[in-house]
PDB file of C-alpha atoms in Angstrom:
ATOM      1  CA  UNK A 861     158.828  41.132-137.474  1.00 37.00           C
ATOM      2  CA  UNK A 862     156.837  43.872-135.834  1.00 42.00           C
ATOM      3  CA  UNK A 863     157.685  45.355-132.455  1.00 41.00           C
ATOM      4  CA  UNK A 864     155.798  48.041-130.604  1.00 43.00           C
ATOM      5  CA  UNK A 865     158.061  50.434-128.764  1.00 41.00           C
ATOM      6  CA  UNK A 866     156.463  52.821-126.280  1.00 49.00           C
ATOM      7  CA  UNK A 867     157.030  56.502-126.742  1.00 55.00           C
ATOM      8  CA  UNK A 868     158.412  57.260-123.317  1.00 76.00           C
ATOM      9  CA  UNK A 869     159.891  60.756-122.990  1.00 86.00           C
ATOM     10  CA  UNK A 870     162.066  61.389-119.963  1.00 90.00           C
ATOM     11  CA  UNK A 871     160.914  64.068-117.541  1.00 92.00           C
ATOM     12  CA  UNK A 872     163.160  66.270-115.406  1.00 92.00           C
ATOM     13  CA  UNK A 873     162.779  69.031-112.821  1.00 92.00           C
ATOM     14  CA  UNK A 874     164.603  72.364-112.822  1.00 92.00           C
ATOM     15  CA  UNK A 875     166.372  73.759-109.783  1.00 92.00           C
ATOM     16  CA  UNK A 876     164.326  76.377-107.873  1.00 89.00           C
ATOM     17  CA  UNK A 877     164.606  79.939-109.162  1.00 88.00           C
ATOM     18  CA  UNK A 878     163.072  83.291-108.281  1.00 87.00           C
ATOM     19  CA  UNK A 879     159.452  83.389-109.445  1.00 84.00           C
ATOM     20  CA  UNK A 880     158.897  86.031-112.173  1.00 80.00           C
ATOM     21  CA  UNK A 881     155.205  86.459-111.299  1.00 82.00           C
ATOM     22  CA  UNK A 882     154.793  86.519-107.521  1.00 82.00           C
ATOM     23  CA  UNK A 883     157.131  88.236-105.066  1.00 83.00           C
ATOM     24  CA  UNK A 884     158.867  86.045-102.533  1.00 84.00           C
ATOM     25  CA  UNK A 885     158.148  82.787-104.370  1.00 85.00           C
ATOM     26  CA  UNK A 886     160.399  80.161-105.897  1.00 86.00           C
ATOM     27  CA  UNK A 887     159.500  78.549-109.213  1.00 88.00           C
ATOM     28  CA  UNK A 888     160.307  75.051-110.416  1.00 90.00           C
ATOM     29  CA  UNK A 889     159.392  73.383-113.712  1.00 92.00           C
ATOM     30  CA  UNK A 890     158.721  69.841-114.883  1.00 93.00           C
ATOM     31  CA  UNK A 891     160.088  69.483-118.419  1.00 93.00           C
ATOM     32  CA  UNK A 892     160.911  67.101-121.253  1.00 94.00           C
ATOM     33  CA  UNK A 893     162.707  67.345-124.593  1.00 93.00           C
ATOM     34  CA  UNK A 894     160.656  67.911-127.737  1.00 93.00           C
ATOM     35  CA  UNK A 895     162.436  66.161-130.597  1.00 89.00           C
ATOM     36  CA  UNK A 896     162.209  63.473-133.258  1.00 87.00           C
ATOM     37  CA  UNK A 897     159.429  62.538-135.654  1.00 87.00           C
ATOM     38  CA  UNK A 898     156.880  62.251-132.829  1.00 90.00           C
ATOM     39  CA  UNK A 899     157.452  65.826-131.623  1.00 94.00           C
ATOM     40  CA  UNK A 900     154.157  67.144-132.983  1.00 95.00           C
ATOM     41  CA  UNK A 901     152.136  64.351-131.335  1.00 94.00           C
ATOM     42  CA  UNK A 902     153.886  64.864-128.017  1.00 95.00           C
ATOM     43  CA  UNK A 903     153.332  68.616-128.141  1.00 95.00           C
ATOM     44  CA  UNK A 904     149.658  68.132-129.012  1.00 95.00           C
ATOM     45  CA  UNK A 905     149.137  65.692-126.143  1.00 94.00           C
ATOM     46  CA  UNK A 906     151.009  67.575-123.430  1.00 95.00           C
ATOM     47  CA  UNK A 907     149.577  70.958-124.453  1.00 95.00           C
ATOM     48  CA  UNK A 908     146.197  69.478-123.571  1.00 95.00           C
ATOM     49  CA  UNK A 909     147.621  68.774-120.098  1.00 94.00           C
ATOM     50  CA  UNK A 910     148.922  72.230-119.287  1.00 93.00           C
ATOM     51  CA  UNK A 911     152.411  72.094-120.827  1.00 95.00           C
ATOM     52  CA  UNK A 912     153.958  74.942-122.804  1.00 95.00           C
ATOM     53  CA  UNK A 913     156.677  74.950-125.462  1.00 95.00           C
ATOM     54  CA  UNK A 914     159.948  76.878-125.327  1.00 94.00           C
ATOM     55  CA  UNK A 915     162.125  76.038-128.327  1.00 94.00           C
ATOM     56  CA  UNK A 916     162.777  72.271-128.088  1.00 95.00           C
ATOM     57  CA  UNK A 917     161.422  71.858-124.569  1.00 95.00           C
ATOM     58  CA  UNK A 918     157.959  71.288-123.108  1.00 96.00           C
ATOM     59  CA  UNK A 919     157.456  72.454-119.528  1.00 93.00           C
ATOM     60  CA  UNK A 920     154.835  72.921-116.828  1.00 92.00           C
ATOM     61  CA  UNK A 921     155.128  74.670-113.448  1.00 89.00           C
ATOM     62  CA  UNK A 922     155.761  72.204-110.654  1.00 87.00           C
ATOM     63  CA  UNK A 923     156.646  74.311-107.638  1.00 85.00           C
ATOM     64  CA  UNK A 924     157.368  72.712-104.275  1.00 80.00           C
ATOM     65  CA  UNK A 925     154.814  74.636-102.211  1.00 79.00           C
ATOM     66  CA  UNK A 926     152.866  76.819-104.636  1.00 83.00           C
ATOM     67  CA  UNK A 927     150.297  75.981-107.303  1.00 82.00           C
ATOM     68  CA  UNK A 928     149.260  79.460-108.398  1.00 83.00           C
ATOM     69  CA  UNK A 929     150.191  79.113-112.096  1.00 86.00           C
ATOM     70  CA  UNK A 930     147.292  77.593-114.012  1.00 89.00           C
ATOM     71  CA  UNK A 931     147.334  76.847-117.739  1.00 93.00           C
ATOM     72  CA  UNK A 932     144.678  78.842-119.563  1.00 95.00           C
ATOM     73  CA  UNK A 933     142.890  78.554-122.865  1.00 97.00           C
ATOM     74  CA  UNK A 934     139.884  80.193-124.500  1.00 97.00           C
ATOM     75  CA  UNK A 935     137.044  78.110-125.878  1.00 98.00           C
ATOM     76  CA  UNK A 936     136.594  80.271-128.969  1.00 98.00           C
ATOM     77  CA  UNK A 937     133.062  79.002-129.591  1.00 96.00           C
ATOM     78  CA  UNK A 938     132.004  80.305-126.183  1.00 97.00           C
ATOM     79  CA  UNK A 939     133.879  83.581-126.403  1.00 97.00           C
ATOM     80  CA  UNK A 940     131.671  86.675-126.355  1.00 97.00           C
ATOM     81  CA  UNK A 941     133.387  89.918-127.151  1.00 97.00           C
ATOM     82  CA  UNK A 942     132.890  92.796-124.717  1.00 96.00           C
ATOM     83  CA  UNK A 943     132.239  96.428-125.614  1.00 97.00           C
ATOM     84  CA  UNK A 944     135.769  97.434-124.629  1.00 96.00           C
ATOM     85  CA  UNK A 945     137.249  94.614-126.729  1.00 97.00           C
ATOM     86  CA  UNK A 946     135.171  95.754-129.713  1.00 98.00           C
ATOM     87  CA  UNK A 947     136.750  99.181-129.294  1.00 98.00           C
ATOM     88  CA  UNK A 948     140.209  97.584-129.333  1.00 97.00           C
ATOM     89  CA  UNK A 949     139.442  95.832-132.630  1.00 98.00           C
ATOM     90  CA  UNK A 950     138.145  99.067-134.090  1.00 97.00           C
ATOM     91  CA  UNK A 951     141.278 100.992-133.075  1.00 97.00           C
ATOM     92  CA  UNK A 952     143.457  98.416-134.817  1.00 98.00           C
ATOM     93  CA  UNK A 953     141.305  97.663-137.854  1.00 96.00           C
ATOM     94  CA  UNK A 954     143.857  99.124-140.259  1.00 96.00           C
ATOM     95  CA  UNK A 955     146.697  96.868-139.086  1.00 97.00           C
ATOM     96  CA  UNK A 956     147.865  94.297-141.612  1.00 98.00           C
ATOM     97  CA  UNK A 957     148.435  90.710-140.456  1.00 97.00           C
ATOM     98  CA  UNK A 958     151.338  88.790-142.020  1.00 97.00           C
ATOM     99  CA  UNK A 959     151.981  85.084-141.448  1.00 96.00           C
ATOM    100  CA  UNK A 960     155.305  83.431-142.220  1.00 95.00           C
ATOM    101  CA  UNK A 961     157.588  80.603-141.219  1.00 95.00           C
ATOM    102  CA  UNK A 962     159.567  81.309-138.010  1.00 96.00           C
ATOM    103  CA  UNK A 963     162.513  83.429-139.090  1.00 96.00           C
ATOM    104  CA  UNK A 964     164.019  86.132-136.867  1.00 97.00           C
ATOM    105  CA  UNK A 965     164.690  89.628-138.214  1.00 97.00           C
ATOM    106  CA  UNK A 966     166.458  92.714-136.946  1.00 96.00           C
ATOM    107  CA  UNK A 967     163.186  94.659-136.741  1.00 97.00           C
ATOM    108  CA  UNK A 968     161.663  91.926-134.599  1.00 97.00           C
ATOM    109  CA  UNK A 969     164.614  91.969-132.224  1.00 96.00           C
ATOM    110  CA  UNK A 970     164.526  95.761-131.861  1.00 96.00           C
ATOM    111  CA  UNK A 971     160.816  95.630-131.033  1.00 97.00           C
ATOM    112  CA  UNK A 972     161.454  92.777-128.592  1.00 96.00           C
ATOM    113  CA  UNK A 973     164.110  94.825-126.771  1.00 94.00           C
ATOM    114  CA  UNK A 974     161.844  97.878-126.513  1.00 94.00           C
ATOM    115  CA  UNK A 975     159.034  95.724-125.171  1.00 93.00           C
ATOM    116  CA  UNK A 976     161.180  94.062-122.512  1.00 91.00           C
ATOM    117  CA  UNK A 977     162.751  97.347-121.419  1.00 90.00           C
ATOM    118  CA  UNK A 978     159.300  98.843-120.863  1.00 87.00           C
ATOM    119  CA  UNK A 979     157.367  95.839-119.538  1.00 80.00           C
ATOM    120  CA  UNK A 980     159.776  93.245-118.127  1.00 74.00           C
ATOM    121  CA  UNK A 981     163.051  95.029-117.433  1.00 64.00           C
ATOM    122  CA  UNK A 982     163.868  92.766-114.482  1.00 68.00           C
ATOM    123  CA  UNK A 983     162.659  89.530-116.071  1.00 67.00           C
ATOM    124  CA  UNK A 984     164.707  86.531-117.073  1.00 68.00           C
ATOM    125  CA  UNK A 985     164.594  87.423-120.776  1.00 71.00           C
ATOM    126  CA  UNK A 986     165.797  91.009-120.394  1.00 70.00           C
ATOM    127  CA  UNK A 987     169.420  90.192-121.248  1.00 79.00           C
ATOM    128  CA  UNK A 988     168.729  87.992-124.296  1.00 85.00           C
ATOM    129  CA  UNK A 989     171.103  88.778-127.144  1.00 92.00           C
ATOM    130  CA  UNK A 990     170.211  88.594-130.832  1.00 94.00           C
ATOM    131  CA  UNK A 991     171.395  84.993-131.152  1.00 96.00           C
ATOM    132  CA  UNK A 992     169.267  83.827-128.227  1.00 95.00           C
ATOM    133  CA  UNK A 993     166.325  85.709-129.687  1.00 95.00           C
ATOM    134  CA  UNK A 994     166.824  83.990-133.054  1.00 96.00           C
ATOM    135  CA  UNK A 995     166.907  80.615-131.297  1.00 96.00           C
ATOM    136  CA  UNK A 996     163.643  81.394-129.488  1.00 95.00           C
ATOM    137  CA  UNK A 997     161.956  82.193-132.801  1.00 96.00           C
ATOM    138  CA  UNK A 998     163.503  79.631-135.124  1.00 96.00           C
ATOM    139  CA  UNK A 999     164.145  76.510-133.025  1.00 95.00           C
ATOM    140  CA  UNK A1000     160.906  74.595-133.324  1.00 96.00           C
ATOM    141  CA  UNK A1001     160.382  70.932-134.275  1.00 95.00           C
ATOM    142  CA  UNK A1002     156.647  71.417-134.838  1.00 95.00           C
ATOM    143  CA  UNK A1003     154.262  73.520-136.938  1.00 96.00           C
ATOM    144  CA  UNK A1004     154.922  77.131-135.945  1.00 97.00           C
ATOM    145  CA  UNK A1005     154.203  80.511-137.514  1.00 97.00           C
ATOM    146  CA  UNK A1006     155.369  84.062-136.927  1.00 97.00           C
ATOM    147  CA  UNK A1007     152.409  86.433-137.072  1.00 98.00           C
ATOM    148  CA  UNK A1008     153.358  90.079-137.560  1.00 98.00           C
ATOM    149  CA  UNK A1009     151.044  93.081-137.319  1.00 98.00           C
ATOM    150  CA  UNK A1010     152.038  96.015-139.499  1.00 98.00           C
ATOM    151  CA  UNK A1011     150.987  99.629-139.777  1.00 97.00           C
ATOM    152  CA  UNK A1012     152.305 100.485-143.215  1.00 96.00           C
ATOM    153  CA  UNK A1013     155.992  99.610-142.994  1.00 96.00           C
ATOM    154  CA  UNK A1014     156.098  99.808-139.180  1.00 97.00           C
ATOM    155  CA  UNK A1015     156.120  96.568-137.205  1.00 98.00           C
ATOM    156  CA  UNK A1016     153.851  97.002-134.172  1.00 98.00           C
ATOM    157  CA  UNK A1017     153.291  93.518-132.762  1.00 98.00           C
ATOM    158  CA  UNK A1018     154.349  89.883-133.124  1.00 98.00           C
ATOM    159  CA  UNK A1019     153.166  86.500-131.952  1.00 98.00           C
ATOM    160  CA  UNK A1020     155.101  83.244-132.158  1.00 98.00           C
ATOM    161  CA  UNK A1021     152.230  80.795-132.560  1.00 98.00           C
ATOM    162  CA  UNK A1022     152.100  76.988-132.684  1.00 97.00           C
ATOM    163  CA  UNK A1023     149.482  75.045-134.610  1.00 97.00           C
ATOM    164  CA  UNK A1024     148.316  72.116-132.504  1.00 96.00           C
ATOM    165  CA  UNK A1025     145.659  69.444-132.924  1.00 95.00           C
ATOM    166  CA  UNK A1026     142.835  71.281-131.181  1.00 96.00           C
ATOM    167  CA  UNK A1027     143.827  74.909-131.492  1.00 97.00           C
ATOM    168  CA  UNK A1028     146.416  77.634-131.672  1.00 98.00           C
ATOM    169  CA  UNK A1029     148.996  78.125-128.941  1.00 98.00           C
ATOM    170  CA  UNK A1030     150.502  81.573-128.402  1.00 97.00           C
ATOM    171  CA  UNK A1031     154.075  80.730-127.410  1.00 97.00           C
ATOM    172  CA  UNK A1032     155.254  84.314-126.961  1.00 95.00           C
ATOM    173  CA  UNK A1033     153.968  87.698-128.079  1.00 96.00           C
ATOM    174  CA  UNK A1034     155.250  91.244-127.786  1.00 95.00           C
ATOM    175  CA  UNK A1035     154.355  94.662-129.111  1.00 97.00           C
ATOM    176  CA  UNK A1036     155.244  98.333-129.325  1.00 97.00           C
ATOM    177  CA  UNK A1037     155.137  99.601-125.714  1.00 95.00           C
ATOM    178  CA  UNK A1038     154.908 103.262-126.696  1.00 95.00           C
ATOM    179  CA  UNK A1039     151.344 102.878-127.990  1.00 96.00           C
ATOM    180  CA  UNK A1040     149.301 101.919-124.916  1.00 95.00           C
ATOM    181  CA  UNK A1041     146.114 103.479-126.339  1.00 96.00           C
ATOM    182  CA  UNK A1042     145.983 100.696-128.946  1.00 97.00           C
ATOM    183  CA  UNK A1043     145.890  97.888-126.327  1.00 96.00           C
ATOM    184  CA  UNK A1044     147.995  95.761-128.659  1.00 97.00           C
ATOM    185  CA  UNK A1045     148.302  92.857-126.213  1.00 95.00           C
ATOM    186  CA  UNK A1046     144.531  92.504-126.096  1.00 96.00           C
ATOM    187  CA  UNK A1047     144.296  92.962-129.856  1.00 98.00           C
ATOM    188  CA  UNK A1048     146.719  90.092-130.553  1.00 98.00           C
ATOM    189  CA  UNK A1049     144.580  87.724-128.490  1.00 97.00           C
ATOM    190  CA  UNK A1050     141.348  88.900-130.143  1.00 98.00           C
ATOM    191  CA  UNK A1051     142.858  88.419-133.587  1.00 98.00           C
ATOM    192  CA  UNK A1052     144.033  84.915-132.647  1.00 98.00           C
ATOM    193  CA  UNK A1053     140.508  84.077-131.498  1.00 98.00           C
ATOM    194  CA  UNK A1054     139.329  85.083-134.974  1.00 97.00           C
ATOM    195  CA  UNK A1055     142.075  82.989-136.582  1.00 98.00           C
ATOM    196  CA  UNK A1056     141.092  79.917-134.572  1.00 98.00           C
ATOM    197  CA  UNK A1057     137.424  80.398-135.413  1.00 97.00           C
ATOM    198  CA  UNK A1058     138.197  80.778-139.124  1.00 96.00           C
ATOM    199  CA  UNK A1059     140.289  77.576-139.037  1.00 96.00           C
ATOM    200  CA  UNK A1060     137.584  75.624-137.218  1.00 97.00           C
ATOM    201  CA  UNK A1061     139.821  75.086-134.181  1.00 98.00           C
ATOM    202  CA  UNK A1062     138.101  75.051-130.783  1.00 98.00           C
ATOM    203  CA  UNK A1063     140.779  76.516-128.512  1.00 98.00           C
ATOM    204  CA  UNK A1064     143.304  79.303-128.172  1.00 98.00           C
ATOM    205  CA  UNK A1065     146.005  78.421-125.632  1.00 97.00           C
ATOM    206  CA  UNK A1066     147.293  81.507-123.817  1.00 95.00           C
ATOM    207  CA  UNK A1067     149.920  80.245-121.394  1.00 91.00           C
ATOM    208  CA  UNK A1068     149.460  80.689-117.653  1.00 91.00           C
ATOM    209  CA  UNK A1069     146.905  82.578-115.648  1.00 89.00           C
ATOM    210  CA  UNK A1070     148.300  83.565-112.254  1.00 85.00           C
ATOM    211  CA  UNK A1071     145.866  84.957-109.659  1.00 81.00           C
ATOM    212  CA  UNK A1072     147.517  87.776-107.761  1.00 75.00           C
ATOM    213  CA  UNK A1073     149.914  88.627-110.598  1.00 75.00           C
ATOM    214  CA  UNK A1074     149.490  91.962-112.353  1.00 70.00           C
ATOM    215  CA  UNK A1075     151.437  90.560-115.325  1.00 72.00           C
ATOM    216  CA  UNK A1076     149.337  87.435-115.838  1.00 71.00           C
ATOM    217  CA  UNK A1077     145.918  88.212-114.354  1.00 73.00           C
ATOM    218  CA  UNK A1078     144.596  90.015-117.467  1.00 83.00           C
ATOM    219  CA  UNK A1079     143.633  86.709-119.119  1.00 87.00           C
ATOM    220  CA  UNK A1080     140.573  86.514-116.888  1.00 87.00           C
ATOM    221  CA  UNK A1081     139.175  89.451-118.912  1.00 90.00           C
ATOM    222  CA  UNK A1082     138.343  87.099-121.805  1.00 95.00           C
ATOM    223  CA  UNK A1083     135.086  85.160-121.742  1.00 95.00           C
ATOM    224  CA  UNK A1084     135.155  81.465-122.539  1.00 95.00           C
ATOM    225  CA  UNK A1085     138.313  81.060-120.447  1.00 95.00           C
ATOM    226  CA  UNK A1086     139.195  77.614-119.111  1.00 95.00           C
ATOM    227  CA  UNK A1087     141.982  76.619-116.719  1.00 93.00           C
ATOM    228  CA  UNK A1088     143.744  73.291-116.234  1.00 92.00           C
ATOM    229  CA  UNK A1089     143.097  72.481-112.598  1.00 87.00           C
ATOM    230  CA  UNK A1090     143.198  69.138-110.788  1.00 84.00           C
ATOM    231  CA  UNK A1091     144.100  67.297-114.004  1.00 86.00           C
ATOM    232  CA  UNK A1092     141.217  68.605-116.091  1.00 91.00           C
ATOM    233  CA  UNK A1093     140.078  71.722-117.927  1.00 94.00           C
ATOM    234  CA  UNK A1094     137.473  73.721-116.046  1.00 92.00           C
ATOM    235  CA  UNK A1095     135.529  76.840-116.934  1.00 93.00           C
ATOM    236  CA  UNK A1096     136.823  79.867-115.032  1.00 89.00           C
ATOM    237  CA  UNK A1097     133.524  81.386-113.939  1.00 84.00           C
ATOM    238  CA  UNK A1098     134.708  83.024-110.731  1.00 80.00           C
ATOM    239  CA  UNK A1099     138.393  84.057-110.809  1.00 79.00           C
ATOM    240  CA  UNK A1100     138.089  85.426-107.267  1.00 75.00           C
ATOM    241  CA  UNK A1101     137.715  81.862-105.956  1.00 73.00           C
ATOM    242  CA  UNK A1102     141.337  81.169-106.805  1.00 72.00           C
ATOM    243  CA  UNK A1103     144.169  82.625-104.772  1.00 66.00           C
ATOM    244  CA  UNK A1104     147.948  82.537-104.770  1.00 60.00           C
ATOM    245  CA  UNK A1105     148.226  81.457-101.151  1.00 59.00           C
ATOM    246  CA  UNK A1106     151.146  79.233-100.216  1.00 54.00           C
ATOM    247  CA  UNK A1107     150.320  75.785 -98.928  1.00 50.00           C
ATOM    248  CA  UNK A1108     152.360  72.606 -99.500  1.00 50.00           C
ATOM    249  CA  UNK A1109     149.193  70.467 -99.505  1.00 49.00           C
ATOM    250  CA  UNK A1110     148.068  72.242-102.677  1.00 62.00           C
ATOM    251  CA  UNK A1111     150.863  70.656-104.711  1.00 72.00           C
ATOM    252  CA  UNK A1112     151.187  67.156-106.168  1.00 77.00           C
ATOM    253  CA  UNK A1113     154.478  65.204-105.870  1.00 77.00           C
ATOM    254  CA  UNK A1114     156.567  65.039-109.053  1.00 81.00           C
ATOM    255  CA  UNK A1115     156.347  61.257-109.383  1.00 80.00           C
ATOM    256  CA  UNK A1116     152.569  61.390-109.150  1.00 83.00           C
ATOM    257  CA  UNK A1117     152.390  64.168-111.729  1.00 84.00           C
ATOM    258  CA  UNK A1118     154.421  62.171-114.240  1.00 84.00           C
ATOM    259  CA  UNK A1119     152.474  58.970-113.543  1.00 83.00           C
ATOM    260  CA  UNK A1120     149.213  60.786-114.284  1.00 82.00           C
ATOM    261  CA  UNK A1121     150.350  62.125-117.662  1.00 87.00           C
ATOM    262  CA  UNK A1122     148.733  60.796-120.806  1.00 86.00           C
ATOM    263  CA  UNK A1123     151.311  60.265-123.565  1.00 87.00           C
ATOM    264  CA  UNK A1124     150.910  59.599-127.307  1.00 87.00           C
ATOM    265  CA  UNK A1125     150.104  56.072-128.438  1.00 71.00           C
ATOM    266  CA  UNK A1126     152.924  53.617-129.057  1.00 45.00           C
ATOM    267  CA  UNK A1127     154.221  53.352-132.588  1.00 46.00           C
ATOM    268  CA  UNK A1128     154.758  50.063-134.436  1.00 36.00           C
ATOM    269  CA  UNK A1129     158.321  49.585-135.711  1.00 32.00           C
ATOM    270  CA  UNK A1130     158.979  47.307-138.677  1.00 33.00           C
ATOM    271  CA  UNK A1131     162.263  45.367-138.911  1.00 30.00           C
TER     272      UNK A1131
END
C-alpha cells in the first residue's frame, strides 16, 4: 500500500534580541530544523525564499516592526566586473584555492578569532570557543565545502559554502584582517562568482543586504544583485530606494509568512 505523507517542517520564532546590524533595533527570526533525508531539498527550496542555514537550522529575519534585512544573491550571468574589482582579483592572483569537506582546524579557528576581534568584537559570535567553532563548520546535513585561500603555507581567507540546486550559498566567510589592501572580503565573493559560472550555476547567495548598515551594505557594490522582497526576487537597480525606517506596516504577520512558504513536494512512502 502506498501512502503520501506531506513534508511539513515545523516553524518557530526566536525571542527578540539586540539587532547586530542596526542600532536601537530588536531582531527576531523565523526558523525550522534542517534534518533527515529531505534536508537537501528543504534547504534548496527555502534558500530560494530568503532563508539561510546555520548548522542544522534554516532561518529568516522576521522582526516585529522592521523589515530592513533583505536576502541577496548575485545573478552571475548578469554580473559585470568593475575596474576596482579587477584590481582586487589582480592583487590576489597568486592565492591558491583549496576545497575540502567541512572539517575545522586550529589554523582556521585562530584566523576566525583574529577576524572577529578586528571586525565584530561586540557581535554575538565574539565569544565562540573552539568547540562551537567546530560545530559551525562541521554540523551540516547537506552538501557543504570549506574553501580556503592560501598564500604559500599561510591561510588568508575561508568560506563555508553550501552547494544548492540553483547556485552556491556563502554561509560564512572570514579573512585575515591585517591585510586590508588585499580586499579579501571582496575577493572571496569574486572568486565564488567564478566558481558558480564554471559550474554552470546561475546564482551566488550572499546572505542579507541591510540598507543603513555599514557591515552589510557593501553587497550593493556587486552588479547583478537581486533581493528577495515582497515574496519574490527583484533586481536591485536603485539601492537608495530602500531604507531601514521603522514601520510596523512594513512587516508581515508570522502566520501569513509561513502560509505563503513553498515547501518540497510530498514523498510517497511504501509499506
